[in-house]
Amino acid sequence: MNRKTYNILNNIVNDHKKKRTSTSARKCEENNILSDIINDHKKKRTSTSTRQCEESDHDMIDVLLKLQETSELELNITNNHIKEVTL
């Protein structure tokens, strides 16, 4: 393999590694953000459980958390399910 071919292949491999790393970092950041959002909603639900909040205050995450808590479905809803639906 000549030097020029080696450099081209090396650049391709390095570019691929950079893209894979940035994609992985982005997914990790998205996961952390969504976890924070879900935890905030859970805290809000806990603090407002003594007083009934307006139905209009509920968003999709609140509805999914309610389903998760009440187990009205045969499917066991996890936080990961909620994250995937949110994305």
Tab-separated table of C-alpha atoms in Angstrom:
chain	number	residue	atom	x	y	z
A	1	MET	CA	0.000	0.000	0.000
A	2	ASN	CA	1.464	3.325	-0.955
A	3	ARG	CA	1.582	6.322	1.334
A	4	LYS	CA	-1.242	8.196	-0.429
A	5	THR	CA	-3.655	5.262	-0.142
A	6	TYR	CA	-2.721	4.799	3.509
A	7	ASN	CA	-3.439	8.473	4.264
A	8	ILE	CA	-6.816	8.331	2.526
A	9	LEU	CA	-7.869	5.188	4.409
A	10	ASN	CA	-6.562	6.605	7.672
A	11	ASN	CA	-8.643	9.770	7.179
A	12	ILE	CA	-11.762	7.714	6.453
A	13	VAL	CA	-11.277	5.610	9.591
A	14	ASN	CA	-10.616	8.677	11.753
A	15	ASP	CA	-13.690	10.479	10.393
A	16	HIS	CA	-15.814	7.420	11.143
A	17	LYS	CA	-14.476	7.250	14.719
A	18	LYS	CA	-15.246	10.937	15.280
A	19	LYS	CA	-18.808	10.560	13.997
A	20	ARG	CA	-19.411	7.469	16.107
A	21	THR	CA	-18.060	9.204	19.218
A	22	SER	CA	-20.121	12.354	18.675
A	23	THR	CA	-23.265	10.296	18.048
A	24	SER	CA	-22.669	8.300	21.204
A	25	ALA	CA	-22.052	11.453	23.242
A	26	ARG	CA	-25.212	13.056	21.834
A	27	LYS	CA	-27.323	10.012	22.715
A	28	CYS	CA	-25.895	9.990	26.227
A	29	GLU	CA	-26.706	13.687	26.626
A	30	GLU	CA	-30.247	13.162	25.291
A	31	ASN	CA	-30.725	10.283	27.724
A	32	ASN	CA	-29.587	12.429	30.663
A	33	ILE	CA	-31.857	15.310	29.657
A	34	LEU	CA	-34.884	13.034	29.281
A	35	SER	CA	-34.127	11.377	32.630
A	36	ASP	CA	-34.071	14.812	34.259
A	37	ILE	CA	-37.387	15.734	32.636
A	38	ILE	CA	-39.029	12.496	33.780
A	39	ASN	CA	-37.665	12.913	37.310
A	40	ASP	CA	-38.951	16.504	37.417
A	41	HIS	CA	-42.402	15.294	36.388
A	42	LYS	CA	-42.318	12.567	39.038
A	43	LYS	CA	-41.384	15.109	41.714
A	44	LYS	CA	-44.152	17.411	40.539
A	45	ARG	CA	-46.671	14.548	40.643
A	46	THR	CA	-45.564	13.621	44.162
A	47	SER	CA	-45.790	17.173	45.456
A	48	THR	CA	-49.225	17.728	43.907
A	49	SER	CA	-50.685	14.355	44.846
A	50	THR	CA	-52.369	15.788	47.916
A	51	ARG	CA	-54.145	18.426	45.900
A	52	GLN	CA	-55.704	17.565	42.587
A	53	CYS	CA	-54.128	19.457	39.701
A	54	GLU	CA	-55.965	20.514	36.591
A	55	GLU	CA	-56.209	17.977	33.769
A	56	SER	CA	-55.048	20.704	31.397
A	57	ASP	CA	-51.740	20.816	33.296
A	58	HIS	CA	-50.931	17.277	32.162
A	59	ASP	CA	-48.711	16.657	29.186
A	60	MET	CA	-47.749	13.431	27.444
A	61	ILE	CA	-45.107	12.547	30.048
A	62	ASP	CA	-47.643	12.970	32.865
A	63	VAL	CA	-50.085	10.674	31.088
A	64	LEU	CA	-47.416	8.014	30.541
A	65	LEU	CA	-46.280	8.279	34.165
A	66	LYS	CA	-49.876	7.828	35.312
A	67	LEU	CA	-50.153	4.686	33.188
A	68	GLN	CA	-46.845	3.506	34.616
A	69	GLU	CA	-48.093	3.992	38.183
A	70	THR	CA	-51.566	2.522	37.783
A	71	SER	CA	-50.530	-0.519	35.741
A	72	GLU	CA	-53.731	-0.356	33.709
A	73	LEU	CA	-51.925	-1.949	30.781
A	74	GLU	CA	-50.574	-5.450	30.400
A	75	LEU	CA	-47.322	-3.843	29.282
A	76	ASN	CA	-45.041	-2.698	32.058
A	77	ILE	CA	-44.090	0.876	31.082
A	78	THR	CA	-40.543	1.836	32.026
A	79	ASN	CA	-38.763	5.171	31.963
A	80	ASN	CA	-36.964	3.978	28.828
A	81	HIS	CA	-40.330	3.495	27.105
A	82	ILE	CA	-41.290	7.039	28.047
A	83	LYS	CA	-37.979	8.360	26.710
A	84	GLU	CA	-38.458	6.577	23.386
A	85	VAL	CA	-41.995	7.889	22.969
A	86	THR	CA	-40.811	11.390	23.829
A	87	LEU	CA	-38.108	11.328	21.176
